[in-house]
Each structure stands twice: as C-alpha cells, then as structure tokens.
Amino acid sequence: MTLYLLRRLFGMALVLLAMSFVVYGLIGLMPGDPIDLMVMSNPGMTAADADRLRALHGLDQPLIIRYWRWLTAALSGDFGFSRVYARPTLEIIGPALWQTTKLVSLTLVIGSLLSVLLGVAAAIRPRGKFDTIVSFFSFAGISLPTFWLALILILVFAVRLGWLPASGMGPSDPSSLWDSLRYLVLPVSTLVIANVGGLTRFARSSMIETLRMDFIRTARAKGARSARVVWRHALPNALTSVVTIIGLNFGTLLSGALVTETMFAQRGLGKTIYDAVLGNDFNLALVALLFATFATLLGNLLADLAYAWLDPRVSVT
Amino acid sequence: MPALLSVDGLNVSFPLDSHSLLPGRRRVVHAVQDVRFEIAVGETLALVGESGCGKTTVGRAIAGLGKVPKGIVRLRGEYLSDLPRAQRRAARQAIQMVFQDPFSSLDPRMTVRQILQEPLDINGIGTAQERNARVADLLGQVGLPADALERYPHEFSGGQRQRIAIARALAPNPALIVADEPLSALDVSIQSQTLNLLQKLKRERGLSYLFISHDLASVYHLADRVAVMYLGRLVELADRDTLFASPRHPYTQGLLAAVPRIGQGRRRRTLIEGDLPSPLALPSGCAFHPRCPLAKDICRQKRPEMKPLASSPAQSVACHFAEESAA
Amino acid sequence: MTTATLTRASSSPWRLRWRRFYRNKAALSGLIVLGLLIVFSLLAAPLESFLEIDANNADLLSRFDPPSAQHWLGNDELGRDVLVRLMYGGQVSLAVGFAATLLGAMFGVTVGLLAGYFGGRTDAVLMRLTDGVIALPLLPLLIILAAIDLTKLGFSTDFARSGAASFYRIVLIIALVDWTRIARIVRASTLSVREREFILAARVSGAGTTRILVRNVLPNVIAPIIVACSQVLGSVILFEAVLSFLGFGIVPPTPSWGNMLNNAQELVTTAPALAIYPGLLIFITVVAVNFVGDGLQDAFDPRAN
Ligand SMILES: Nc1ncnc2c1ncn2[C@@H]1O[C@H](COP(=O)(O)OP(=O)(O)OP(=O)(O)O)[C@@H](O)[C@H]1O
Ligand code: SF4
Ligand SMILES: [Mg+2]
C-alpha cells in the first residue's frame, strides 16, 4: 500500500516535471518578451541596454539553465512574480484555488447525487420510458457548449427574470449567507448541467451491470424486495463508479470550470490562467497551470483510492 | 535418408512481467529445453504431449516465429541463423506452417485470392500471370472450386478454411510443413478428409511434416516417427510402429494407455495420475517423477539424458530405467 | 467432392452493421441532421449570390437590422448578414472538427498500433504517455498552446495574423490532445488482432513488421477506429467552439460558430438572438454527432451496450 502510494506520487511528480518543462519552454515562444516590452515603453533604451538587462535577468542563458534556476527556486517554494499584479504568484493563486474549490466541490456534491439518482432510476427499467428520457437529456448535457449554456442562463435568469446576479463574486462583506451564495447559483448550475449528463450515463450503465450480477440475482431470488435490492446492494456499486469517473475526469471538470469562471467573472484558477495568458503574464499562467494539473492528478489518485476503498474486491498493490 | 531439418539444443524461454518498466530480475518460463531431432526428406515426424508441454513453441521456433531461439536449426545442412538476411528469408520459405484454428488463421479482410497470393507477392515469386495460375492451381490441389477465389473466409466452413490454409502453406513450394494440431478445431467427420488431404500432398509432392497433435489415432495414420514431449523436453523418440508397440518411457506408456487402441480390444490401465506441475517451478531430476509410477530416489536427484536404447538403437528414451521398463 | 458446394454465403459484416445502425432511430436521425448541416454550410456562397449580399461587408448603417426579405435572420452588430455568416461559420467549424479528428486519429492510430502490436515496454511507455495526457486539464493547456507567437517559430507576421494560420493552429493543437481515446481503442483492438493466427501466418510468409501492421492489422481495426473517431468528433467541435469563443481559435473576420459568440455576452441584453443561433447550431451538431457515434458503437459491437 505504502509502496503503491509512493509509486503513484513519484509518477505525479514526473508528470508535473515534464509539464513544467514543456510549458516553461513554450513561454519563450509567447508574444511580448518582458525586455521587449520595456524597450517599447522606454524610447531612451538602446539595444545594448536591452542586452545588459537580459544578461542581468539571466535571459541570455540557454533554456535548460533558465529552467533549472526556475525549478530550484520553485522547489524551495519561490514560484516567482506575476508581471501584471507585481506580487508573488502564490498570493494570487491561493484565493483563486479557494474560489475554484468552492465551485467545484458544490458541483461535485450536487452533480453526483443527481446523477446517481437519475442513473439508478433509469437503470431499473432499461429502455423504458424514463430511461429513454434520461438518456436523451444526458446526451443533450454532454453536447452542450458550456459557455453557451452559461450565456443562456444569464439571459434567462439574470437579464429577463432578474432573479440572480449575472456575474461577480458578491460583496466582500456579505450581509447574509444567501448574499454570498446567490453569486454561486448560476455558475454552479452551469457546471452541474454540463457534467451531470456524462455522470448519469456512467451511473446508469454501472447500475445495469450490477443488477445483472450474481449476488443481486441471488438477493432477488431469496425474496428481497426489488426496491430494497436496488438501494441496499446495487446503489453503492453505482456510486463507486460515479466517484471513480469524477476523479478520472477531474481535468475535464477544471476545463469546464475555466469557461464558467470566465463567463461569470469568478476569480478562480481557470480564469486566472485565462487572464494571465491574455495579459502576457506567463509566469502566473505557468504556475496556475501546474496547480491545476496537480489538482487533476490528485483527483485521479483519490479516485483510485476511493475505488479500492468502496469496492472490497479491488486491492491496490 | 538425408536430413532435411535438424534441430539440436533448442531452447525457448518466455519472460514474465515483460511490461514492467522497472529494471530488475525477471522470472522466465522455460517452455522448451534441449530439444533435438531430425526430419528426413519426405518424412513425417509427429510431436505429441499434454497441453502446455511446449509443442507449439517448438513448431513456431522452427518456422521462425517468436523470438530467436537458442540452439541450432539446420535446413539441408545449413545453419539458418548463419545465413545472410536475404538468403535466410528465402530459406525460410522452405518451411511453412498450418495453424490449429482456421477461423483465426485466415485474415477476414482478404479474399481467398489475396490470402493465397500474399506469400507470392512478399517473396516476389513469378510474374503476375504466373501467380494467377499458381493460385488457381493451389486451389485445385486442396480440392476447392475455382469460384472460391473471390470470396472471403467467413463464407467457408471450418474444413474448407483449413484447406485454404493448407493451400497458402503450399504456395511458396515448401519442403517442410509444420502443422500445429491442424485437425483439432474441425468436426470429426471433416478430420479424416483433411488427414487424407495431408497424406495425399505428402505422397504427391514428397513433403515433410512436423505434425503436432493430441490425437494418437491420426498420428498413427500419418506419422513415420513420433516424438513425445513432457514439460518442455523430449522424453521418447522412435519410429511409429516401435513406439506404439513397445513404448519405453512411463509417460508414453501412460499416454498410449489413455486411448483405446486400434485393433486391440484390451485397454491397459496405467493412466497418468496427478496434475501437470507448473512450468514455473519444474520438478528436480526427472521432471516426470511426481507422477511416475516407477519413480525412485535417483529420479528426484538426477535428470535422465535422452539416449538410444542398447536393445533398439532407433528408439531414444529419457528415463533411468528405460532398458527395464518394456511394458 | 463434398467441398464443391460452398456453404454459408452470408452477407458481409459491413452490411449487417449498416442494418443495425439503420434500425437505430436516434443514430439515423443524427446522421441525417449531420448531412443537412453540411449541406446548409455548403450553401453559403450560393445563397450569398442569390440574395446579392456580401456577408463580410460591415455596414454600420444597418447594425442589428431585424429579419427582412434580403437578410433572413437580420444583421449582426457590424451590419453583416447573420444567416450567411452562420453558414460560413459552419464550414469552418465542421472543417476544424473533421480535420482535427482526422489528424488526431492518425497520431492515435499510430500510437495504438505500435503499443498493441509490440506490447511490453513499448506498450507501457506509450500508454503511460496516453494516460498522462488524458489526465491533464486540457482547456487551460490548449489556451497556453494557442497563445504561442507564430512569428517566434519563424513564420512571417502576415501568415501569423491570417485566418488560415489560426485554422491550422487550432487543428494542430486540438489534434495534440484528442488522439488519446483513439489510441486506447486501437491499442485494445490491436492486442486482440495480434493474437490471431493470421498474423503469424503472414510472418511465416516472410512479411515484415510494417507490412503486417499496414496490410493485416490496420484493416482489421478499421471498425473500432471509425467508432472512436465518431465519438471524438463531438468533443473536438466543442473545443473549437470554446477556444474561438475565448479568442484563441479562429480569428475574426473569418466566422466560426464559436467566435460569432465573441461579443455575445455584451449583446445578450440587446440582441439575444445573435447569442442564441450559433450556440444552438453547435449544440445540434454535437448532439447529432454523438448520436451517430453511439449508434456506430452499438452497430459495430452489439454486445457492448
Ligand atoms: N508467448 C508466451 N509467453 C509466455 N509464455 C508462453 C508463451 N507461449 C507459450 N508459453 C508457455 O510455454 C509453455 C508451452 O506452451 P505451448 O503453447 O508451446 O504448449 P503446447 O504443447 O502447444 O500446448 P497446447 O497443446 O495447449 O497447444 C506453456 O507453459 C505456456 O504457458
Ligand atoms: S526417470 Fe524415473 S521418474 Fe523419470 S520417467 Fe523414468 S522412472 Fe519415471
Ligand atoms: Mg499448442
């Protein structure tokens, strides 16, 4: 078990290392070299000045050396500065991470409950009327462009009905819980609708599979009432598969969160990356992307552990 | 008779855990160890033994499949491994193979014509016209109608498919065909037809076979000599009549006793007891000792070598008590 | 001789598959809708000349014009014809979808074939790579990739700013991430094909590895490749849409369904229709594609449901 964890963590470190190297290298290809920007804004600077500045910042070194410097600094906790905010990247990423966590965890709780309920109900009579309807809406959910969904929700609930704010994160000193929560309603709804379709399909198919399995048949043959069988025996199995799939698709979820955060002006991790790239703040983008990757890998690992924990037949080795 | 094929010290082992990225010790299965035999021109050698004893592995090694085996494989006196690449490929064409399952050995995406022509195309045999004629001729030789050429394998029955597979093996005009249980996937009624076809081709073309089989009746029908394998090693090798009449290895005796004998009403009772040991943990000494009714202490300590019998030198046996154990 | 008559002259597997697909109502309607969408997109130029308009011509005097006999869906915020731009945008979005899927498929098929055929360490390395890419948060990564300055890769400034460059770039970067699923499916099928004896037979016939991969393995994994591509296409179209929407994909004035929504957020109060049409088309397209993909899956493998 310990060995398994160590191996997984080692693998994660490897992915992060590869990712950071590739993205660090790509930053050199991004528009707006910081020195060029300085030269442009200061007509008094000569080419020689620019070269001196480059040397001063170590920018004339080969990529691998610059990366090595960045890496050793990062490993000692120094992730550099954001160009736009002129503050350490971590100070910006911290609150962003918290905002995204709020969004995503609310989505996960609501989304998985909803999808298990729908999937199980649909699986009881496969190809029945309810199943057909659920299947259709699952497909629709998978096929929705998230940003458009957000747009429609804004149009309906913020613009036309005026029930909810269209964007923003609310006042910094909310007068009540609802005051801060209402800013989350539309973003979370967007994410739930965008994700619940895929999750429901998994819940449904794993439920159908479970209901075919021997121990369920036995339970039924022994006279256990159908509903009892479903809720007591088959449900945990469906839940297991949904939890696993959520973990494995954590990257997709964060991708969806980027769009949603951007649409609703939620300063989360995704929007931070988006804004950083738009503002040529590439160090911030790199560090934020690494955090997003780390979160994704962690999600994968937790999914596997949860799977092993929920399903006694699987043992991690 | 001059040896067409001679095999000496053939060893094949498979690594386990081959997917591991970590370096380190690998366990291996020794599937074939120190196998030695010869096949003369026009001769059929049958290879028999329980499932998993390594028959297929021997056959594939000879046909050049799988990884390069250790040991010497000589074709008409030439070491196959010594030949330059191009020549080795040409030499390899002299050894062809017929597989067990005709439902898996024919590419479902190719027509019969494409299947039969593939070996000719690859080796650049003949002009386009000659290939066409050859393909049609092959079909006739295995008793299939000419209109079969443009059809796909799934349109044929198992027996017909096996005929197509045999025709494909004949295409490059080989001297030796390795037939790995060519009958066992077929209906019983089709088996004897196919056996007769093999017999006919042998007679007409002077073909040699390495005939791998479970079925001792068909071995008796087709083979000139018989080799018996147990857990990766040969344990007995003799001409057919000798082997069937007076097997000397206790394992061979057990095998023969397990089938009702043709022309003999009596069924001997010495069946082989117990399970085949795991090839990962081979028994010490004589690998057969845990199941052998004659096993003594020496059998657990010392491995018996394959030796010709003093009384009948054409019969080789790997048993400490071979000279005494005439059944 | 008994073999003179051939038995089992059954219909080919492809016909059976088509029949199963045809019986699946959702899949068949998906296919029809997809066909109609393609026709709709291709009619852009004919309709433009029929109505005697130029959809690329901004006309600030006719901004937000309501539908009329000449402008069937009205005009957008720059006074351009909405319908014709939707049709041109469809061409671009569908072309990006198919091209990126195809390019990704080439990569995925290569990876899957090699991993499945060679097994062992090759397989382990390639599949770790695949799993690694699958696990990544793709959209943020794509945004960073899309931000690369093409002039720093040696392209001319003119090319870097052109619509063509944005097309090639988005196709390439989406292909960089969409191959993984195809690779896994191809690998799994290759693994099972590899064990079939006709592969060994080809080897005995003297065929080299490349020939076997191309002539024997590939034709036998075509069916799963088609299924995998149809399942990937939907997500590729969504990627294009969202990247173009965020300003990292197809650059205006070339329309794509995604970038036609660029300004939609500000317009949603004043001209909601402009925000609805392109998204609706994306949605319909992806639903149709997903129905087709699901139908193909069922048709090709009736047991897997
Ligand atoms: N590719 C392989 N990888 C690992 N082990 C293998 C491989 N091929 C064969 N073996 C092992 O080698 C041994 C011999 O197998 P082989 O297929 O040659 O037996 P066989 O006598 O042909 O059996 P059967 O009568 O069932 O066909 C078996 O223990 C088998 O598990
Ligand atoms: S050597 Fe011993 S164990 Fe082996 S077969 Fe002969 S008698 Fe039996
Ligand atoms: Mg075998």
mmCIF file of C-alpha atoms in Angstrom, chain C residues 22-279:
data_model
loop_
_atom_site.group_PDB
_atom_site.id
_atom_site.type_symbol
_atom_site.label_atom_id
_atom_site.label_comp_id
_atom_site.label_asym_id
_atom_site.label_seq_id
_atom_site.Cartn_x
_atom_site.Cartn_y
_atom_site.Cartn_z
ATOM 1 C CA TYR C 22 -30.294 1.846 -39.767
ATOM 2 C CA ARG C 23 -32.668 0.360 -37.201
ATOM 3 C CA ASN C 24 -31.417 2.773 -34.520
ATOM 4 C CA LYS C 25 -33.733 5.767 -34.830
ATOM 5 C CA ALA C 26 -31.603 8.222 -32.880
ATOM 6 C CA ALA C 27 -28.459 7.330 -34.781
ATOM 7 C CA LEU C 28 -30.138 7.539 -38.148
ATOM 8 C CA SER C 29 -31.682 10.925 -37.401
ATOM 9 C CA GLY C 30 -28.294 12.088 -36.137
ATOM 10 C CA LEU C 31 -26.764 11.111 -39.448
ATOM 11 C CA ILE C 32 -29.477 12.882 -41.402
ATOM 12 C CA VAL C 33 -29.183 16.043 -39.309
ATOM 13 C CA LEU C 34 -25.426 15.997 -39.750
ATOM 14 C CA GLY C 35 -25.875 15.668 -43.507
ATOM 15 C CA LEU C 36 -28.333 18.567 -43.530
ATOM 16 C CA LEU C 37 -25.915 20.726 -41.523
ATOM 17 C CA ILE C 38 -23.169 20.048 -44.035
ATOM 18 C CA VAL C 39 -25.457 20.944 -46.916
ATOM 19 C CA PHE C 40 -26.575 24.053 -45.020
ATOM 20 C CA SER C 41 -22.960 25.178 -44.614
ATOM 21 C CA LEU C 42 -22.049 24.498 -48.210
ATOM 22 C CA LEU C 43 -24.957 26.607 -49.449
ATOM 23 C CA ALA C 44 -23.376 29.785 -48.035
ATOM 24 C CA ALA C 45 -21.852 31.094 -51.257
ATOM 25 C CA PRO C 46 -24.843 30.231 -53.486
ATOM 26 C CA LEU C 47 -27.245 31.879 -51.060
ATOM 27 C CA GLU C 48 -24.997 34.923 -50.813
ATOM 28 C CA SER C 49 -25.051 35.464 -54.561
ATOM 29 C CA PHE C 50 -28.760 34.627 -54.758
ATOM 30 C CA LEU C 51 -29.599 37.308 -52.190
ATOM 31 C CA GLU C 52 -26.985 39.633 -53.705
ATOM 32 C CA ILE C 53 -25.273 40.384 -50.403
ATOM 33 C CA ASP C 54 -21.725 40.278 -49.076
ATOM 34 C CA ALA C 55 -21.669 38.796 -45.619
ATOM 35 C CA ASN C 56 -18.155 40.037 -44.892
ATOM 36 C CA ASN C 57 -19.013 43.620 -45.621
ATOM 37 C CA ALA C 58 -19.582 45.624 -42.481
ATOM 38 C CA ASP C 59 -22.329 48.199 -42.889
ATOM 39 C CA LEU C 60 -22.676 50.347 -39.825
ATOM 40 C CA LEU C 61 -25.917 51.841 -41.069
ATOM 41 C CA SER C 62 -27.708 48.523 -40.867
ATOM 42 C CA ARG C 63 -26.469 47.268 -37.494
ATOM 43 C CA PHE C 64 -28.915 44.950 -35.723
ATOM 44 C CA ASP C 65 -31.393 45.158 -38.595
ATOM 45 C CA PRO C 66 -34.334 42.849 -37.990
ATOM 46 C CA PRO C 67 -35.005 39.961 -40.400
ATOM 47 C CA SER C 68 -36.042 41.088 -43.859
ATOM 48 C CA ALA C 69 -36.509 39.659 -47.354
ATOM 49 C CA GLN C 70 -32.823 40.153 -48.050
ATOM 50 C CA HIS C 71 -31.448 39.376 -44.580
ATOM 51 C CA TRP C 72 -33.485 36.400 -43.439
ATOM 52 C CA LEU C 73 -32.113 36.371 -39.924
ATOM 53 C CA GLY C 74 -31.257 40.047 -39.779
ATOM 54 C CA ASN C 75 -27.855 41.677 -39.314
ATOM 55 C CA ASP C 76 -25.251 41.499 -36.586
ATOM 56 C CA GLU C 77 -23.516 44.222 -34.588
ATOM 57 C CA LEU C 78 -21.430 45.209 -37.625
ATOM 58 C CA GLY C 79 -24.350 45.084 -40.033
ATOM 59 C CA ARG C 80 -23.376 41.771 -41.616
ATOM 60 C CA ASP C 81 -25.907 39.150 -42.661
ATOM 61 C CA VAL C 82 -26.339 36.695 -39.790
ATOM 62 C CA LEU C 83 -27.631 33.736 -41.780
ATOM 63 C CA VAL C 84 -24.844 33.689 -44.347
ATOM 64 C CA ARG C 85 -22.237 34.132 -41.641
ATOM 65 C CA LEU C 86 -23.747 31.205 -39.774
ATOM 66 C CA MET C 87 -23.382 29.128 -42.929
ATOM 67 C CA TYR C 88 -19.777 30.155 -43.494
ATOM 68 C CA GLY C 89 -19.104 29.649 -39.807
ATOM 69 C CA GLY C 90 -20.488 26.143 -40.143
ATOM 70 C CA GLN C 91 -18.000 25.395 -42.892
ATOM 71 C CA VAL C 92 -15.149 26.496 -40.662
ATOM 72 C CA SER C 93 -16.369 24.766 -37.508
ATOM 73 C CA LEU C 94 -17.120 21.494 -39.263
ATOM 74 C CA ALA C 95 -13.853 21.615 -41.197
ATOM 75 C CA VAL C 96 -11.888 22.166 -37.991
ATOM 76 C CA GLY C 97 -13.821 19.320 -36.381
ATOM 77 C CA PHE C 98 -13.159 16.822 -39.119
ATOM 78 C CA ALA C 99 -9.580 17.903 -39.743
ATOM 79 C CA ALA C 100 -8.544 17.833 -36.086
ATOM 80 C CA THR C 101 -10.244 14.485 -35.587
ATOM 81 C CA LEU C 102 -8.513 13.058 -38.631
ATOM 82 C CA LEU C 103 -5.115 14.396 -37.648
ATOM 83 C CA GLY C 104 -5.564 13.169 -34.087
ATOM 84 C CA ALA C 105 -6.708 9.821 -35.449
ATOM 85 C CA MET C 106 -3.519 9.452 -37.467
ATOM 86 C CA PHE C 107 -1.485 10.038 -34.356
ATOM 87 C CA GLY C 108 -3.701 7.902 -32.154
ATOM 88 C CA VAL C 109 -3.797 5.038 -34.626
ATOM 89 C CA THR C 110 -0.017 5.042 -34.885
ATOM 90 C CA VAL C 111 0.431 5.057 -31.119
ATOM 91 C CA GLY C 112 -2.258 2.427 -30.598
ATOM 92 C CA LEU C 113 -0.922 0.120 -33.294
ATOM 93 C CA LEU C 114 2.641 0.286 -32.017
ATOM 94 C CA ALA C 115 1.661 -0.139 -28.366
ATOM 95 C CA GLY C 116 -0.696 -3.006 -29.065
ATOM 96 C CA TYR C 117 1.477 -4.818 -31.553
ATOM 97 C CA PHE C 118 4.804 -4.636 -29.775
ATOM 98 C CA GLY C 119 3.470 -4.836 -26.233
ATOM 99 C CA GLY C 120 5.990 -4.986 -23.408
ATOM 100 C CA ARG C 121 7.880 -1.817 -22.677
ATOM 101 C CA THR C 122 6.831 -0.029 -25.856
ATOM 102 C CA ASP C 123 3.269 -0.507 -24.750
ATOM 103 C CA ALA C 124 3.986 0.559 -21.185
ATOM 104 C CA VAL C 125 5.733 3.773 -22.239
ATOM 105 C CA LEU C 126 3.134 4.754 -24.838
ATOM 106 C CA MET C 127 0.199 4.034 -22.579
ATOM 107 C CA ARG C 128 1.682 5.973 -19.668
ATOM 108 C CA LEU C 129 2.049 8.872 -22.080
ATOM 109 C CA THR C 130 -1.555 8.475 -23.177
ATOM 110 C CA ASP C 131 -2.857 8.277 -19.625
ATOM 111 C CA GLY C 132 -0.754 11.292 -18.737
ATOM 112 C CA VAL C 133 -2.306 13.388 -21.496
ATOM 113 C CA ILE C 134 -5.805 12.183 -20.668
ATOM 114 C CA ALA C 135 -5.347 13.307 -17.080
ATOM 115 C CA LEU C 136 -4.308 16.865 -17.939
ATOM 116 C CA PRO C 137 -6.623 19.855 -17.625
ATOM 117 C CA LEU C 138 -6.849 20.240 -21.371
ATOM 118 C CA LEU C 139 -8.555 23.584 -21.861
ATOM 119 C CA PRO C 140 -6.034 25.657 -19.893
ATOM 120 C CA LEU C 141 -3.273 23.794 -21.687
ATOM 121 C CA LEU C 142 -4.836 24.472 -25.074
ATOM 122 C CA ILE C 143 -5.136 28.155 -24.252
ATOM 123 C CA ILE C 144 -1.443 28.348 -23.496
ATOM 124 C CA LEU C 145 -0.626 26.450 -26.679
ATOM 125 C CA ALA C 146 -2.878 28.750 -28.674
ATOM 126 C CA ALA C 147 -1.104 31.795 -27.300
ATOM 127 C CA ILE C 148 2.194 30.816 -28.912
ATOM 128 C CA ASP C 149 3.516 33.572 -31.117
ATOM 129 C CA LEU C 150 3.939 32.024 -34.550
ATOM 130 C CA THR C 151 6.475 34.665 -35.601
ATOM 131 C CA LYS C 152 8.819 33.290 -32.954
ATOM 132 C CA LEU C 153 8.618 29.940 -34.739
ATOM 133 C CA GLY C 154 9.874 31.605 -37.888
ATOM 134 C CA PHE C 155 6.597 32.318 -39.657
ATOM 135 C CA SER C 156 6.031 35.660 -41.309
ATOM 136 C CA THR C 157 3.928 38.228 -39.490
ATOM 137 C CA ASP C 158 1.418 38.219 -42.345
ATOM 138 C CA PHE C 159 0.912 34.490 -42.055
ATOM 139 C CA ALA C 160 0.745 34.565 -38.277
ATOM 140 C CA ARG C 161 -2.122 37.065 -38.363
ATOM 141 C CA SER C 162 -4.032 35.342 -41.170
ATOM 142 C CA GLY C 163 -7.199 33.342 -40.800
ATOM 143 C CA ALA C 164 -5.501 30.362 -42.407
ATOM 144 C CA ALA C 165 -2.853 30.329 -39.701
ATOM 145 C CA SER C 166 -5.493 30.320 -36.997
ATOM 146 C CA PHE C 167 -7.211 27.422 -38.765
ATOM 147 C CA TYR C 168 -4.060 25.287 -38.970
ATOM 148 C CA ARG C 169 -3.040 26.181 -35.463
ATOM 149 C CA ILE C 170 -6.322 25.211 -33.885
ATOM 150 C CA VAL C 171 -6.471 21.981 -35.855
ATOM 151 C CA LEU C 172 -2.972 21.105 -34.738
ATOM 152 C CA ILE C 173 -3.354 21.900 -31.067
ATOM 153 C CA ILE C 174 -6.679 20.122 -30.770
ATOM 154 C CA ALA C 175 -5.159 17.116 -32.524
ATOM 155 C CA LEU C 176 -2.371 17.199 -29.933
ATOM 156 C CA VAL C 177 -4.865 16.336 -27.237
ATOM 157 C CA ASP C 178 -7.694 14.427 -28.947
ATOM 158 C CA TRP C 179 -5.731 11.362 -30.043
ATOM 159 C CA THR C 180 -5.657 9.667 -26.659
ATOM 160 C CA ARG C 181 -9.020 7.977 -26.796
ATOM 161 C CA ILE C 182 -8.408 6.702 -30.310
ATOM 162 C CA ALA C 183 -5.009 5.404 -29.257
ATOM 163 C CA ARG C 184 -6.512 3.415 -26.402
ATOM 164 C CA ILE C 185 -9.242 1.894 -28.510
ATOM 165 C CA VAL C 186 -6.844 0.999 -31.319
ATOM 166 C CA ARG C 187 -4.432 -0.497 -28.833
ATOM 167 C CA ALA C 188 -7.088 -2.715 -27.320
ATOM 168 C CA SER C 189 -8.214 -3.956 -30.732
ATOM 169 C CA THR C 190 -4.650 -4.456 -31.905
ATOM 170 C CA LEU C 191 -3.933 -6.535 -28.832
ATOM 171 C CA SER C 192 -6.667 -8.956 -29.789
ATOM 172 C CA VAL C 193 -5.837 -8.966 -33.502
ATOM 173 C CA ARG C 194 -2.193 -9.591 -32.732
ATOM 174 C CA GLU C 195 -3.074 -12.897 -31.110
ATOM 175 C CA ARG C 196 -4.904 -14.137 -34.175
ATOM 176 C CA GLU C 197 -3.035 -16.718 -36.159
ATOM 177 C CA PHE C 198 -3.269 -14.932 -39.495
ATOM 178 C CA ILE C 199 -0.680 -12.505 -38.199
ATOM 179 C CA LEU C 200 1.655 -15.426 -37.566
ATOM 180 C CA ALA C 201 0.792 -16.806 -40.984
ATOM 181 C CA ALA C 202 1.860 -13.547 -42.583
ATOM 182 C CA ARG C 203 5.111 -13.693 -40.652
ATOM 183 C CA VAL C 204 5.760 -17.226 -41.861
ATOM 184 C CA SER C 205 5.120 -15.945 -45.375
ATOM 185 C CA GLY C 206 8.007 -13.568 -44.822
ATOM 186 C CA ALA C 207 6.060 -10.345 -44.234
ATOM 187 C CA GLY C 208 7.929 -7.648 -42.303
ATOM 188 C CA THR C 209 6.509 -5.732 -39.353
ATOM 189 C CA THR C 210 5.500 -2.668 -41.353
ATOM 190 C CA ARG C 211 3.688 -4.747 -43.914
ATOM 191 C CA ILE C 212 1.867 -6.693 -41.224
ATOM 192 C CA LEU C 213 0.817 -3.526 -39.422
ATOM 193 C CA VAL C 214 -0.462 -1.877 -42.589
ATOM 194 C CA ARG C 215 -1.855 -4.829 -44.501
ATOM 195 C CA ASN C 216 -3.046 -7.206 -41.799
ATOM 196 C CA VAL C 217 -3.604 -5.326 -38.554
ATOM 197 C CA LEU C 218 -4.906 -1.964 -39.743
ATOM 198 C CA PRO C 219 -7.741 -3.312 -41.936
ATOM 199 C CA ASN C 220 -8.897 -5.390 -39.011
ATOM 200 C CA VAL C 221 -9.126 -2.472 -36.611
ATOM 201 C CA ILE C 222 -10.876 -0.081 -39.002
ATOM 202 C CA ALA C 223 -14.244 -0.618 -37.355
ATOM 203 C CA PRO C 224 -13.161 0.460 -33.869
ATOM 204 C CA ILE C 225 -11.244 3.371 -35.397
ATOM 205 C CA ILE C 226 -14.406 4.634 -37.056
ATOM 206 C CA VAL C 227 -16.355 4.306 -33.834
ATOM 207 C CA ALA C 228 -13.648 6.088 -31.843
ATOM 208 C CA CYS C 229 -13.435 8.939 -34.354
ATOM 209 C CA SER C 230 -17.164 9.466 -34.316
ATOM 210 C CA GLN C 231 -17.043 9.671 -30.542
ATOM 211 C CA VAL C 232 -14.149 12.119 -30.540
ATOM 212 C CA LEU C 233 -15.610 14.410 -33.191
ATOM 213 C CA GLY C 234 -18.211 15.876 -30.840
ATOM 214 C CA SER C 235 -15.697 16.941 -28.228
ATOM 215 C CA VAL C 236 -13.412 18.350 -30.934
ATOM 216 C CA ILE C 237 -16.192 20.581 -32.240
ATOM 217 C CA LEU C 238 -16.837 21.762 -28.687
ATOM 218 C CA PHE C 239 -13.130 22.521 -28.195
ATOM 219 C CA GLU C 240 -13.048 24.597 -31.358
ATOM 220 C CA ALA C 241 -16.133 26.468 -30.275
ATOM 221 C CA VAL C 242 -14.890 27.314 -26.825
ATOM 222 C CA LEU C 243 -11.385 28.251 -27.964
ATOM 223 C CA SER C 244 -12.736 30.506 -30.707
ATOM 224 C CA PHE C 245 -15.200 31.977 -28.270
ATOM 225 C CA LEU C 246 -12.414 32.787 -25.812
ATOM 226 C CA GLY C 247 -10.463 34.406 -28.634
ATOM 227 C CA PHE C 248 -7.822 31.697 -29.007
ATOM 228 C CA GLY C 249 -9.197 29.911 -32.033
ATOM 229 C CA ILE C 250 -10.382 31.107 -35.400
ATOM 230 C CA VAL C 251 -9.727 34.838 -35.595
ATOM 231 C CA PRO C 252 -12.376 37.224 -36.954
ATOM 232 C CA PRO C 253 -13.388 38.318 -39.511
ATOM 233 C CA THR C 254 -13.371 34.647 -40.578
ATOM 234 C CA PRO C 255 -16.544 33.404 -38.888
ATOM 235 C CA SER C 256 -16.818 30.240 -36.861
ATOM 236 C CA TRP C 257 -19.743 29.296 -34.670
ATOM 237 C CA GLY C 258 -17.510 29.822 -31.665
ATOM 238 C CA ASN C 259 -16.169 33.262 -32.486
ATOM 239 C CA MET C 260 -19.560 34.542 -33.613
ATOM 240 C CA LEU C 261 -20.368 34.392 -29.906
ATOM 241 C CA ASN C 262 -17.310 36.508 -29.026
ATOM 242 C CA ASN C 263 -19.354 39.597 -28.367
ATOM 243 C CA ALA C 264 -22.461 37.740 -27.437
ATOM 244 C CA GLN C 265 -22.055 38.359 -23.751
ATOM 245 C CA GLU C 266 -22.376 42.100 -24.163
ATOM 246 C CA LEU C 267 -25.108 41.638 -26.758
ATOM 247 C CA VAL C 268 -27.170 39.239 -24.722
ATOM 248 C CA THR C 269 -29.201 42.119 -23.349
ATOM 249 C CA THR C 270 -29.665 43.990 -26.619
ATOM 250 C CA ALA C 271 -29.742 41.288 -29.296
ATOM 251 C CA PRO C 272 -30.232 37.896 -27.643
ATOM 252 C CA ALA C 273 -30.912 36.215 -30.977
ATOM 253 C CA LEU C 274 -27.301 36.782 -32.015
ATOM 254 C CA ALA C 275 -26.226 34.875 -28.911
ATOM 255 C CA ILE C 276 -28.651 32.057 -29.482
ATOM 256 C CA TYR C 277 -28.231 30.988 -33.124
ATOM 257 C CA PRO C 278 -24.535 29.973 -33.228
ATOM 258 C CA GLY C 279 -24.721 28.138 -29.909
#
